Amino acid sequence: MKILYIPSGFKRIYESFDQSIIKELAELHLEVRSFNILSGLDRLQSVIRSFRPNLVLTMVGVKMPLKIITWLRKQSIPTAIWLTEDPYYIDRSINLIPNFDYVFTIDTAALEFYQKQGYKQCYYLPLGADPLIYRPSSSNTSQKYDLCLVGYPYPDRVQLIKLLLSKTPYTVLVVGVKWDQYLKNIRHHCNLFINSKWLPPKTINQYYHQSNIVLNTHRPYDLKENQNSLSIINKSVNNRTFEIACCGAFQLIDDKADVSPHFKEEKEIISFHSDEDFLKKVNHYLLHPQKREKIAKNGQEKALREHTFKHRLEQLLSIINT
């Protein structure tokens, strides 16, 4: 089987996704070629004629020029899109769906919406983890921080960090662009450590190993920056859920409807549902390292068994080849 993979066109974490997807498709003994959408329609037509793919697969899709989408739709080649920003950009995604034979979304609430609109070619497929990136530390890394949170400083995340610093004696590391701006009033707090820039996944993996608890909270569905005019509330877990588990770190995740289908609560993952519950669980698991380590190990075993990019692509191809 020949697959032409068209990356999303986004940088940073998406470049890592692209590399993992291409690598895993090759590991599945498929012939894979990547095409840069900036090369234009003429170049795509040339590649299609010479390579003769059995499937064209792309991610996100919002940067793909309309003339390329329109041309691909007219070809007798199955096309698939992986919508990995649902439901935050669902206003755009809903316009892309009619142009693809297979649509995969990372969120079950988005899937329910698409199916209610009559689109039967839609399937749930969360992102996975790359175990070559998210893996046990290669060195004897000592824990430097009690807790860490990696990601953009959404309002709920900022409030969570402020809650920790005001109510507990624990050290907290935050990693990601603009944290220094959102925490500028407390940036000199003795227990706060800020790395206010985007870092590559392998560096993030090391931060996970330097922390006793990795916090994982989700992007709000109603941010003004979103393109989600129907206010569809995200139900599913993000890619970090699988990445944190895959590397063997202990994570504390905000309560999402779709946590339990992937990880067993209190055995493979711990979730919280309120500020009070959050503080209670932080205290409990920092005081009980053996419990923490056991849950992290169980979560890692589950992630390696079921939640890598290899598993996701096998599922995707199984649906397409049915």
PDB file of C-alpha atoms in Angstrom:
ATOM      1  CA  MET A   1       0.000   0.000   0.000  1.00  0.00           C
ATOM      2  CA  LYS A   2       1.262   3.470  -0.942  1.00  0.00           C
ATOM      3  CA  ILE A   3       0.356   6.460   1.223  1.00  0.00           C
ATOM      4  CA  LEU A   4       0.892  10.099   0.387  1.00  0.00           C
ATOM      5  CA  TYR A   5       1.042  12.003   3.664  1.00  0.00           C
ATOM      6  CA  ILE A   6       0.376  15.742   3.631  1.00  0.00           C
ATOM      7  CA  PRO A   7       1.496  17.426   6.884  1.00  0.00           C
ATOM      8  CA  SER A   8      -0.688  20.069   8.480  1.00  0.00           C
ATOM      9  CA  GLY A   9       1.694  22.925   7.720  1.00  0.00           C
ATOM     10  CA  PHE A  10       1.888  23.863  11.400  1.00  0.00           C
ATOM     11  CA  LYS A  11       5.248  23.980  13.159  1.00  0.00           C
ATOM     12  CA  ARG A  12       6.564  22.854  16.550  1.00  0.00           C
ATOM     13  CA  ILE A  13       4.552  19.948  18.006  1.00  0.00           C
ATOM     14  CA  TYR A  14       2.961  19.214  14.648  1.00  0.00           C
ATOM     15  CA  GLU A  15       6.363  18.610  13.096  1.00  0.00           C
ATOM     16  CA  SER A  16       6.913  15.987  15.785  1.00  0.00           C
ATOM     17  CA  PHE A  17       3.528  14.399  15.007  1.00  0.00           C
ATOM     18  CA  ASP A  18       4.430  14.322  11.314  1.00  0.00           C
ATOM     19  CA  GLN A  19       7.751  12.602  11.950  1.00  0.00           C
ATOM     20  CA  SER A  20       6.142  10.006  14.211  1.00  0.00           C
ATOM     21  CA  ILE A  21       3.355   9.269  11.726  1.00  0.00           C
ATOM     22  CA  ILE A  22       5.708   8.856   8.773  1.00  0.00           C
ATOM     23  CA  LYS A  23       8.036   6.653  10.827  1.00  0.00           C
ATOM     24  CA  GLU A  24       5.236   4.399  12.056  1.00  0.00           C
ATOM     25  CA  LEU A  25       3.680   4.035   8.601  1.00  0.00           C
ATOM     26  CA  ALA A  26       7.067   2.902   7.331  1.00  0.00           C
ATOM     27  CA  GLU A  27       7.356   0.499  10.278  1.00  0.00           C
ATOM     28  CA  LEU A  28       4.064  -1.011   9.138  1.00  0.00           C
ATOM     29  CA  HIS A  29       5.827  -1.860   5.849  1.00  0.00           C
ATOM     30  CA  LEU A  30       3.922   0.731   3.857  1.00  0.00           C
ATOM     31  CA  GLU A  31       5.441   2.906   1.165  1.00  0.00           C
ATOM     32  CA  VAL A  32       5.145   6.487   2.380  1.00  0.00           C
ATOM     33  CA  ARG A  33       5.890   9.811   0.762  1.00  0.00           C
ATOM     34  CA  SER A  34       5.431  13.219   2.358  1.00  0.00           C
ATOM     35  CA  PHE A  35       4.221  16.225   0.362  1.00  0.00           C
ATOM     36  CA  ASN A  36       4.565  19.877   1.389  1.00  0.00           C
ATOM     37  CA  ILE A  37       1.388  21.783   0.507  1.00  0.00           C
ATOM     38  CA  LEU A  38       3.479  24.890  -0.157  1.00  0.00           C
ATOM     39  CA  SER A  39       4.836  23.117  -3.241  1.00  0.00           C
ATOM     40  CA  GLY A  40       1.554  23.838  -4.995  1.00  0.00           C
ATOM     41  CA  LEU A  41      -0.990  21.984  -7.103  1.00  0.00           C
ATOM     42  CA  ASP A  42       1.239  21.415 -10.145  1.00  0.00           C
ATOM     43  CA  ARG A  43       3.827  19.658  -8.016  1.00  0.00           C
ATOM     44  CA  LEU A  44       1.136  17.600  -6.269  1.00  0.00           C
ATOM     45  CA  GLN A  45      -0.255  16.464  -9.610  1.00  0.00           C
ATOM     46  CA  SER A  46       3.215  15.378 -10.661  1.00  0.00           C
ATOM     47  CA  VAL A  47       3.765  13.448  -7.424  1.00  0.00           C
ATOM     48  CA  ILE A  48       0.375  11.739  -7.710  1.00  0.00           C
ATOM     49  CA  ARG A  49       1.094  10.647 -11.291  1.00  0.00           C
ATOM     50  CA  SER A  50       4.528   9.216 -10.450  1.00  0.00           C
ATOM     51  CA  PHE A  51       3.856   7.785  -6.984  1.00  0.00           C
ATOM     52  CA  ARG A  52       0.291   6.523  -7.589  1.00  0.00           C
ATOM     53  CA  PRO A  53      -0.784   6.408  -3.918  1.00  0.00           C
ATOM     54  CA  ASN A  54      -3.579   4.183  -2.633  1.00  0.00           C
ATOM     55  CA  LEU A  55      -4.441   6.757   0.037  1.00  0.00           C
ATOM     56  CA  VAL A  56      -3.885  10.458   0.660  1.00  0.00           C
ATOM     57  CA  LEU A  57      -3.772  11.252   4.385  1.00  0.00           C
ATOM     58  CA  THR A  58      -3.553  14.722   5.904  1.00  0.00           C
ATOM     59  CA  MET A  59      -3.796  16.312   9.337  1.00  0.00           C
ATOM     60  CA  VAL A  60      -5.880  19.364  10.412  1.00  0.00           C
ATOM     61  CA  GLY A  61      -6.439  20.525   6.838  1.00  0.00           C
ATOM     62  CA  VAL A  62      -7.057  24.227   7.472  1.00  0.00           C
ATOM     63  CA  LYS A  63      -3.846  25.275   5.695  1.00  0.00           C
ATOM     64  CA  MET A  64      -4.505  23.189   2.600  1.00  0.00           C
ATOM     65  CA  PRO A  65      -5.420  25.443  -0.354  1.00  0.00           C
ATOM     66  CA  LEU A  66      -8.959  25.005  -1.636  1.00  0.00           C
ATOM     67  CA  LYS A  67      -7.758  24.271  -5.175  1.00  0.00           C
ATOM     68  CA  ILE A  68      -5.732  21.316  -3.872  1.00  0.00           C
ATOM     69  CA  ILE A  69      -8.684  19.989  -1.859  1.00  0.00           C
ATOM     70  CA  THR A  70     -10.984  20.395  -4.870  1.00  0.00           C
ATOM     71  CA  TRP A  71      -8.575  18.649  -7.220  1.00  0.00           C
ATOM     72  CA  LEU A  72      -7.966  15.743  -4.835  1.00  0.00           C
ATOM     73  CA  ARG A  73     -11.712  15.284  -4.440  1.00  0.00           C
ATOM     74  CA  LYS A  74     -12.031  14.652  -8.171  1.00  0.00           C
ATOM     75  CA  GLN A  75      -9.391  11.922  -8.229  1.00  0.00           C
ATOM     76  CA  SER A  76     -10.183   8.246  -7.767  1.00  0.00           C
ATOM     77  CA  ILE A  77      -7.920   8.043  -4.722  1.00  0.00           C
ATOM     78  CA  PRO A  78      -9.319   7.589  -1.195  1.00  0.00           C
ATOM     79  CA  THR A  79      -8.624  10.593   1.033  1.00  0.00           C
ATOM     80  CA  ALA A  80      -8.535  10.822   4.831  1.00  0.00           C
ATOM     81  CA  ILE A  81      -8.172  13.709   7.246  1.00  0.00           C
ATOM     82  CA  TRP A  82      -7.253  13.596  10.940  1.00  0.00           C
ATOM     83  CA  LEU A  83      -8.899  16.519  12.728  1.00  0.00           C
ATOM     84  CA  THR A  84      -6.620  17.054  15.705  1.00  0.00           C
ATOM     85  CA  GLU A  85      -7.876  20.489  16.816  1.00  0.00           C
ATOM     86  CA  ASP A  86     -11.485  19.468  17.521  1.00  0.00           C
ATOM     87  CA  PRO A  87     -13.690  20.944  18.799  1.00  0.00           C
ATOM     88  CA  TYR A  88     -11.754  24.197  19.146  1.00  0.00           C
ATOM     89  CA  TYR A  89     -11.766  24.932  15.399  1.00  0.00           C
ATOM     90  CA  ILE A  90     -14.895  23.042  14.503  1.00  0.00           C
ATOM     91  CA  ASP A  91     -16.318  25.969  12.532  1.00  0.00           C
ATOM     92  CA  ARG A  92     -13.559  25.314  10.004  1.00  0.00           C
ATOM     93  CA  SER A  93     -13.522  21.541  10.315  1.00  0.00           C
ATOM     94  CA  ILE A  94     -17.198  21.144   9.424  1.00  0.00           C
ATOM     95  CA  ASN A  95     -16.494  22.739   6.038  1.00  0.00           C
ATOM     96  CA  LEU A  96     -13.649  20.318   5.313  1.00  0.00           C
ATOM     97  CA  ILE A  97     -15.518  17.092   6.039  1.00  0.00           C
ATOM     98  CA  PRO A  98     -17.517  16.828   2.768  1.00  0.00           C
ATOM     99  CA  ASN A  99     -14.232  16.791   0.829  1.00  0.00           C
ATOM    100  CA  PHE A 100     -12.827  13.626   2.408  1.00  0.00           C
ATOM    101  CA  ASP A 101     -13.759   9.952   2.203  1.00  0.00           C
ATOM    102  CA  TYR A 102     -12.665   9.266   5.780  1.00  0.00           C
ATOM    103  CA  VAL A 103     -12.685  11.715   8.672  1.00  0.00           C
ATOM    104  CA  PHE A 104     -10.990  11.009  12.000  1.00  0.00           C
ATOM    105  CA  THR A 105     -11.477  13.317  14.993  1.00  0.00           C
ATOM    106  CA  ILE A 106      -9.762  13.361  18.368  1.00  0.00           C
ATOM    107  CA  ASP A 107     -12.932  14.319  20.244  1.00  0.00           C
ATOM    108  CA  THR A 108     -16.113  12.311  20.781  1.00  0.00           C
ATOM    109  CA  ALA A 109     -18.258  15.427  21.219  1.00  0.00           C
ATOM    110  CA  ALA A 110     -17.117  16.602  17.790  1.00  0.00           C
ATOM    111  CA  LEU A 111     -17.840  13.134  16.404  1.00  0.00           C
ATOM    112  CA  GLU A 112     -21.377  13.236  17.784  1.00  0.00           C
ATOM    113  CA  PHE A 113     -21.898  16.632  16.151  1.00  0.00           C
ATOM    114  CA  TYR A 114     -20.628  15.469  12.764  1.00  0.00           C
ATOM    115  CA  GLN A 115     -22.782  12.351  12.852  1.00  0.00           C
ATOM    116  CA  LYS A 116     -25.866  14.397  13.718  1.00  0.00           C
ATOM    117  CA  GLN A 117     -25.149  16.483  10.626  1.00  0.00           C
ATOM    118  CA  GLY A 118     -25.391  13.298   8.578  1.00  0.00           C
ATOM    119  CA  TYR A 119     -21.701  12.572   8.004  1.00  0.00           C
ATOM    120  CA  LYS A 120     -21.305   8.819   8.248  1.00  0.00           C
ATOM    121  CA  GLN A 121     -17.630   8.695   7.258  1.00  0.00           C
ATOM    122  CA  CYS A 122     -16.474  10.060  10.627  1.00  0.00           C
ATOM    123  CA  TYR A 123     -14.619   8.101  13.324  1.00  0.00           C
ATOM    124  CA  TYR A 124     -13.044   8.771  16.720  1.00  0.00           C
ATOM    125  CA  LEU A 125      -9.250   8.501  16.722  1.00  0.00           C
ATOM    126  CA  PRO A 126      -7.243  10.219  19.469  1.00  0.00           C
ATOM    127  CA  LEU A 127      -3.619  11.134  19.001  1.00  0.00           C
ATOM    128  CA  GLY A 128      -1.036   8.708  20.326  1.00  0.00           C
ATOM    129  CA  ALA A 129       2.433   8.785  21.854  1.00  0.00           C
ATOM    130  CA  ASP A 130       5.799   8.043  20.318  1.00  0.00           C
ATOM    131  CA  PRO A 131       7.668   5.721  22.706  1.00  0.00           C
ATOM    132  CA  LEU A 132      10.989   6.717  21.153  1.00  0.00           C
ATOM    133  CA  ILE A 133      10.387  10.251  22.433  1.00  0.00           C
ATOM    134  CA  TYR A 134       8.323   9.707  25.579  1.00  0.00           C
ATOM    135  CA  ARG A 135      10.367   7.088  27.347  1.00  0.00           C
ATOM    136  CA  PRO A 136      12.033   6.391  30.698  1.00  0.00           C
ATOM    137  CA  SER A 137      14.890   8.756  31.448  1.00  0.00           C
ATOM    138  CA  SER A 138      18.266   7.601  30.149  1.00  0.00           C
ATOM    139  CA  SER A 139      19.964   9.059  33.216  1.00  0.00           C
ATOM    140  CA  ASN A 140      19.322   8.851  36.929  1.00  0.00           C
ATOM    141  CA  THR A 141      17.303  12.046  36.926  1.00  0.00           C
ATOM    142  CA  SER A 142      16.530  13.238  40.414  1.00  0.00           C
ATOM    143  CA  GLN A 143      13.165  14.868  41.039  1.00  0.00           C
ATOM    144  CA  LYS A 144      13.660  18.630  41.122  1.00  0.00           C
ATOM    145  CA  TYR A 145      10.046  19.737  41.297  1.00  0.00           C
ATOM    146  CA  ASP A 146       6.995  18.601  43.205  1.00  0.00           C
ATOM    147  CA  LEU A 147       4.686  19.442  40.287  1.00  0.00           C
ATOM    148  CA  CYS A 148       4.964  20.625  36.721  1.00  0.00           C
ATOM    149  CA  LEU A 149       2.547  21.806  34.057  1.00  0.00           C
ATOM    150  CA  VAL A 150       3.452  21.990  30.386  1.00  0.00           C
ATOM    151  CA  GLY A 151       1.327  23.948  27.937  1.00  0.00           C
ATOM    152  CA  TYR A 152      -0.197  27.311  27.163  1.00  0.00           C
ATOM    153  CA  PRO A 153      -1.342  29.395  30.181  1.00  0.00           C
ATOM    154  CA  TYR A 154      -5.100  29.136  29.711  1.00  0.00           C
ATOM    155  CA  PRO A 155      -7.073  30.900  32.473  1.00  0.00           C
ATOM    156  CA  ASP A 156      -7.921  27.703  34.359  1.00  0.00           C
ATOM    157  CA  ARG A 157      -4.272  26.635  34.316  1.00  0.00           C
ATOM    158  CA  VAL A 158      -3.141  30.000  35.635  1.00  0.00           C
ATOM    159  CA  GLN A 159      -5.671  29.777  38.475  1.00  0.00           C
ATOM    160  CA  LEU A 160      -4.535  26.246  39.285  1.00  0.00           C
ATOM    161  CA  ILE A 161      -0.905  27.336  39.607  1.00  0.00           C
ATOM    162  CA  LYS A 162      -1.898  30.292  41.774  1.00  0.00           C
ATOM    163  CA  LEU A 163      -3.957  27.946  43.952  1.00  0.00           C
ATOM    164  CA  LEU A 164      -0.961  25.662  44.452  1.00  0.00           C
ATOM    165  CA  LEU A 165       1.351  28.516  45.370  1.00  0.00           C
ATOM    166  CA  SER A 166      -1.113  30.057  47.800  1.00  0.00           C
ATOM    167  CA  LYS A 167      -2.326  26.866  49.484  1.00  0.00           C
ATOM    168  CA  THR A 168       0.654  24.495  49.485  1.00  0.00           C
ATOM    169  CA  PRO A 169       4.409  24.524  50.208  1.00  0.00           C
ATOM    170  CA  TYR A 170       5.268  22.670  46.995  1.00  0.00           C
ATOM    171  CA  THR A 171       7.599  23.644  44.175  1.00  0.00           C
ATOM    172  CA  VAL A 172       5.929  24.163  40.806  1.00  0.00           C
ATOM    173  CA  LEU A 173       7.448  24.272  37.313  1.00  0.00           C
ATOM    174  CA  VAL A 174       5.485  25.736  34.382  1.00  0.00           C
ATOM    175  CA  VAL A 175       6.697  25.379  30.810  1.00  0.00           C
ATOM    176  CA  GLY A 176       5.365  27.127  27.722  1.00  0.00           C
ATOM    177  CA  VAL A 177       5.133  30.451  25.935  1.00  0.00           C
ATOM    178  CA  LYS A 178       3.732  33.466  27.826  1.00  0.00           C
ATOM    179  CA  TRP A 179       3.794  31.963  31.329  1.00  0.00           C
ATOM    180  CA  ASP A 180       6.060  34.800  32.435  1.00  0.00           C
ATOM    181  CA  GLN A 181       3.405  37.287  31.289  1.00  0.00           C
ATOM    182  CA  TYR A 182       0.458  35.572  32.954  1.00  0.00           C
ATOM    183  CA  LEU A 183       2.305  35.053  36.232  1.00  0.00           C
ATOM    184  CA  LYS A 184       4.221  38.329  36.232  1.00  0.00           C
ATOM    185  CA  ASN A 185       2.772  39.415  39.584  1.00  0.00           C
ATOM    186  CA  ILE A 186       4.096  36.305  41.329  1.00  0.00           C
ATOM    187  CA  ARG A 187       7.037  35.355  39.109  1.00  0.00           C
ATOM    188  CA  HIS A 188       9.450  35.868  42.020  1.00  0.00           C
ATOM    189  CA  HIS A 189       7.653  33.392  44.281  1.00  0.00           C
ATOM    190  CA  CYS A 190      10.246  31.145  45.870  1.00  0.00           C
ATOM    191  CA  ASN A 191       8.416  27.946  44.857  1.00  0.00           C
ATOM    192  CA  LEU A 192       7.711  28.943  41.246  1.00  0.00           C
ATOM    193  CA  PHE A 193       9.969  28.027  38.325  1.00  0.00           C
ATOM    194  CA  ILE A 194       9.134  29.325  34.856  1.00  0.00           C
ATOM    195  CA  ASN A 195      10.498  28.287  31.474  1.00  0.00           C
ATOM    196  CA  SER A 196       8.498  30.575  29.234  1.00  0.00           C
ATOM    197  CA  LYS A 197       9.163  29.160  25.783  1.00  0.00           C
ATOM    198  CA  TRP A 198       8.227  26.256  23.567  1.00  0.00           C
ATOM    199  CA  LEU A 199      10.527  23.288  24.025  1.00  0.00           C
ATOM    200  CA  PRO A 200      10.944  20.140  21.899  1.00  0.00           C
ATOM    201  CA  PRO A 201       9.262  16.925  23.072  1.00  0.00           C
ATOM    202  CA  LYS A 202      12.482  15.220  24.158  1.00  0.00           C
ATOM    203  CA  THR A 203      13.208  18.114  26.508  1.00  0.00           C
ATOM    204  CA  ILE A 204       9.652  17.968  27.832  1.00  0.00           C
ATOM    205  CA  ASN A 205      10.150  14.270  28.482  1.00  0.00           C
ATOM    206  CA  GLN A 206      13.049  15.147  30.774  1.00  0.00           C
ATOM    207  CA  TYR A 207      10.948  17.689  32.662  1.00  0.00           C
ATOM    208  CA  TYR A 208       8.310  15.021  33.229  1.00  0.00           C
ATOM    209  CA  HIS A 209      10.961  12.822  34.810  1.00  0.00           C
ATOM    210  CA  GLN A 210      12.147  15.662  37.037  1.00  0.00           C
ATOM    211  CA  SER A 211       8.663  16.102  38.532  1.00  0.00           C
ATOM    212  CA  ASN A 212       6.795  14.029  41.093  1.00  0.00           C
ATOM    213  CA  ILE A 213       3.404  14.987  39.645  1.00  0.00           C
ATOM    214  CA  VAL A 214       2.691  16.126  36.092  1.00  0.00           C
ATOM    215  CA  LEU A 215      -0.477  18.220  35.826  1.00  0.00           C
ATOM    216  CA  ASN A 216      -2.601  17.763  32.718  1.00  0.00           C
ATOM    217  CA  THR A 217      -5.556  20.065  32.173  1.00  0.00           C
ATOM    218  CA  HIS A 218      -7.420  20.724  28.946  1.00  0.00           C
ATOM    219  CA  ARG A 219      -8.009  23.714  26.751  1.00  0.00           C
ATOM    220  CA  PRO A 220     -11.334  25.435  27.526  1.00  0.00           C
ATOM    221  CA  TYR A 221     -13.980  24.993  24.844  1.00  0.00           C
ATOM    222  CA  ASP A 222     -15.123  28.622  25.136  1.00  0.00           C
ATOM    223  CA  LEU A 223     -11.892  30.590  24.703  1.00  0.00           C
ATOM    224  CA  LYS A 224     -12.423  33.678  22.572  1.00  0.00           C
ATOM    225  CA  GLU A 225      -9.534  32.542  20.360  1.00  0.00           C
ATOM    226  CA  ASN A 226     -11.420  29.366  19.448  1.00  0.00           C
ATOM    227  CA  GLN A 227     -13.596  28.961  16.368  1.00  0.00           C
ATOM    228  CA  ASN A 228     -16.340  26.992  18.089  1.00  0.00           C
ATOM    229  CA  SER A 229     -19.461  29.111  17.635  1.00  0.00           C
ATOM    230  CA  LEU A 230     -21.770  26.308  18.804  1.00  0.00           C
ATOM    231  CA  SER A 231     -19.809  25.991  22.072  1.00  0.00           C
ATOM    232  CA  ILE A 232     -19.336  22.247  21.734  1.00  0.00           C
ATOM    233  CA  ILE A 233     -17.771  21.077  24.990  1.00  0.00           C
ATOM    234  CA  ASN A 234     -14.731  18.867  24.494  1.00  0.00           C
ATOM    235  CA  LYS A 235     -15.117  15.425  26.034  1.00  0.00           C
ATOM    236  CA  SER A 236     -11.923  13.644  25.129  1.00  0.00           C
ATOM    237  CA  VAL A 237      -8.410  13.593  26.509  1.00  0.00           C
ATOM    238  CA  ASN A 238      -5.513  15.389  24.838  1.00  0.00           C
ATOM    239  CA  ASN A 239      -2.291  13.999  23.389  1.00  0.00           C
ATOM    240  CA  ARG A 240      -0.379  14.777  26.605  1.00  0.00           C
ATOM    241  CA  THR A 241      -2.490  12.185  28.416  1.00  0.00           C
ATOM    242  CA  PHE A 242      -0.843   9.438  26.385  1.00  0.00           C
ATOM    243  CA  GLU A 243       2.600  11.055  26.262  1.00  0.00           C
ATOM    244  CA  ILE A 244       2.869  11.520  30.033  1.00  0.00           C
ATOM    245  CA  ALA A 245       1.725   7.957  30.604  1.00  0.00           C
ATOM    246  CA  CYS A 246       4.061   6.585  27.943  1.00  0.00           C
ATOM    247  CA  CYS A 247       7.187   8.014  29.571  1.00  0.00           C
ATOM    248  CA  GLY A 248       6.249   6.567  32.947  1.00  0.00           C
ATOM    249  CA  ALA A 249       5.454   9.796  34.782  1.00  0.00           C
ATOM    250  CA  PHE A 250       2.620  10.195  37.277  1.00  0.00           C
ATOM    251  CA  GLN A 251      -0.108  12.514  36.020  1.00  0.00           C
ATOM    252  CA  LEU A 252      -3.004  14.268  37.669  1.00  0.00           C
ATOM    253  CA  ILE A 253      -5.614  15.085  35.045  1.00  0.00           C
ATOM    254  CA  ASP A 254      -8.763  17.183  35.115  1.00  0.00           C
ATOM    255  CA  ASP A 255     -11.916  15.105  34.982  1.00  0.00           C
ATOM    256  CA  LYS A 256     -12.972  14.420  31.376  1.00  0.00           C
ATOM    257  CA  ALA A 257     -15.735  12.104  30.224  1.00  0.00           C
ATOM    258  CA  ASP A 258     -13.343  10.082  28.080  1.00  0.00           C
ATOM    259  CA  VAL A 259     -10.601   9.378  30.610  1.00  0.00           C
ATOM    260  CA  SER A 260     -12.044   6.033  31.708  1.00  0.00           C
ATOM    261  CA  PRO A 261     -12.187   4.356  28.264  1.00  0.00           C
ATOM    262  CA  HIS A 262      -8.417   4.791  28.009  1.00  0.00           C
ATOM    263  CA  PHE A 263      -7.085   4.457  31.557  1.00  0.00           C
ATOM    264  CA  LYS A 264      -8.471   2.919  34.734  1.00  0.00           C
ATOM    265  CA  GLU A 265      -9.086   5.519  37.414  1.00  0.00           C
ATOM    266  CA  GLU A 266      -6.957   5.063  40.552  1.00  0.00           C
ATOM    267  CA  LYS A 267      -5.028   2.210  38.900  1.00  0.00           C
ATOM    268  CA  GLU A 268      -3.496   3.819  35.816  1.00  0.00           C
ATOM    269  CA  ILE A 269      -4.367   7.497  36.198  1.00  0.00           C
ATOM    270  CA  ILE A 270      -5.725   9.949  38.771  1.00  0.00           C
ATOM    271  CA  SER A 271      -8.237  12.671  37.928  1.00  0.00           C
ATOM    272  CA  PHE A 272      -9.667  15.560  39.948  1.00  0.00           C
ATOM    273  CA  HIS A 273     -13.039  17.311  39.724  1.00  0.00           C
ATOM    274  CA  SER A 274     -12.759  20.400  41.937  1.00  0.00           C
ATOM    275  CA  ASP A 275     -10.178  22.652  43.606  1.00  0.00           C
ATOM    276  CA  GLU A 276     -10.718  20.892  46.907  1.00  0.00           C
ATOM    277  CA  ASP A 277     -10.312  17.473  45.323  1.00  0.00           C
ATOM    278  CA  PHE A 278      -7.245  18.687  43.451  1.00  0.00           C
ATOM    279  CA  LEU A 279      -5.448  19.876  46.590  1.00  0.00           C
ATOM    280  CA  LYS A 280      -6.430  16.740  48.469  1.00  0.00           C
ATOM    281  CA  LYS A 281      -4.962  14.482  45.772  1.00  0.00           C
ATOM    282  CA  VAL A 282      -1.806  16.552  45.366  1.00  0.00           C
ATOM    283  CA  ASN A 283      -1.124  16.231  49.080  1.00  0.00           C
ATOM    284  CA  HIS A 284      -1.978  12.543  49.176  1.00  0.00           C
ATOM    285  CA  TYR A 285       0.181  11.439  46.269  1.00  0.00           C
ATOM    286  CA  LEU A 286       3.156  13.582  47.170  1.00  0.00           C
ATOM    287  CA  LEU A 287       3.103  11.918  50.582  1.00  0.00           C
ATOM    288  CA  HIS A 288       2.792   8.415  49.078  1.00  0.00           C
ATOM    289  CA  PRO A 289       5.524   7.928  46.446  1.00  0.00           C
ATOM    290  CA  GLN A 290       5.019   4.159  46.236  1.00  0.00           C
ATOM    291  CA  LYS A 291       1.375   4.598  45.238  1.00  0.00           C
ATOM    292  CA  ARG A 292       2.430   7.234  42.745  1.00  0.00           C
ATOM    293  CA  GLU A 293       5.066   5.019  41.181  1.00  0.00           C
ATOM    294  CA  LYS A 294       2.716   2.038  40.918  1.00  0.00           C
ATOM    295  CA  ILE A 295       0.015   4.047  39.143  1.00  0.00           C
ATOM    296  CA  ALA A 296       2.587   5.609  36.814  1.00  0.00           C
ATOM    297  CA  LYS A 297       3.979   2.167  35.939  1.00  0.00           C
ATOM    298  CA  ASN A 298       0.493   0.797  35.242  1.00  0.00           C
ATOM    299  CA  GLY A 299      -0.286   3.813  33.072  1.00  0.00           C
ATOM    300  CA  GLN A 300       2.915   3.361  31.126  1.00  0.00           C
ATOM    301  CA  GLU A 301       2.186  -0.303  30.480  1.00  0.00           C
ATOM    302  CA  LYS A 302      -1.288   0.592  29.197  1.00  0.00           C
ATOM    303  CA  ALA A 303       0.062   3.368  26.959  1.00  0.00           C
ATOM    304  CA  LEU A 304       2.686   1.105  25.409  1.00  0.00           C
ATOM    305  CA  ARG A 305       0.113  -1.642  24.947  1.00  0.00           C
ATOM    306  CA  GLU A 306      -2.680   0.447  23.414  1.00  0.00           C
ATOM    307  CA  HIS A 307      -1.921   4.137  22.905  1.00  0.00           C
ATOM    308  CA  THR A 308       1.070   4.673  20.620  1.00  0.00           C
ATOM    309  CA  PHE A 309       0.989   6.177  17.132  1.00  0.00           C
ATOM    310  CA  LYS A 310       1.449   2.648  15.803  1.00  0.00           C
ATOM    311  CA  HIS A 311      -1.835   1.588  17.418  1.00  0.00           C
ATOM    312  CA  ARG A 312      -3.642   4.651  16.072  1.00  0.00           C
ATOM    313  CA  LEU A 313      -2.439   4.145  12.508  1.00  0.00           C
ATOM    314  CA  GLU A 314      -3.290   0.451  12.604  1.00  0.00           C
ATOM    315  CA  GLN A 315      -6.821   1.438  13.643  1.00  0.00           C
ATOM    316  CA  LEU A 316      -7.037   4.088  10.919  1.00  0.00           C
ATOM    317  CA  LEU A 317      -5.910   1.673   8.216  1.00  0.00           C
ATOM    318  CA  SER A 318      -8.190  -1.055   9.507  1.00  0.00           C
ATOM    319  CA  ILE A 319     -11.205   1.251   9.051  1.00  0.00           C
ATOM    320  CA  ILE A 320     -10.111   2.329   5.581  1.00  0.00           C
ATOM    321  CA  ASN A 321      -9.356  -1.208   4.427  1.00  0.00           C
ATOM    322  CA  THR A 322     -12.594  -2.716   5.743  1.00  0.00           C
TER     323      THR A 322
END
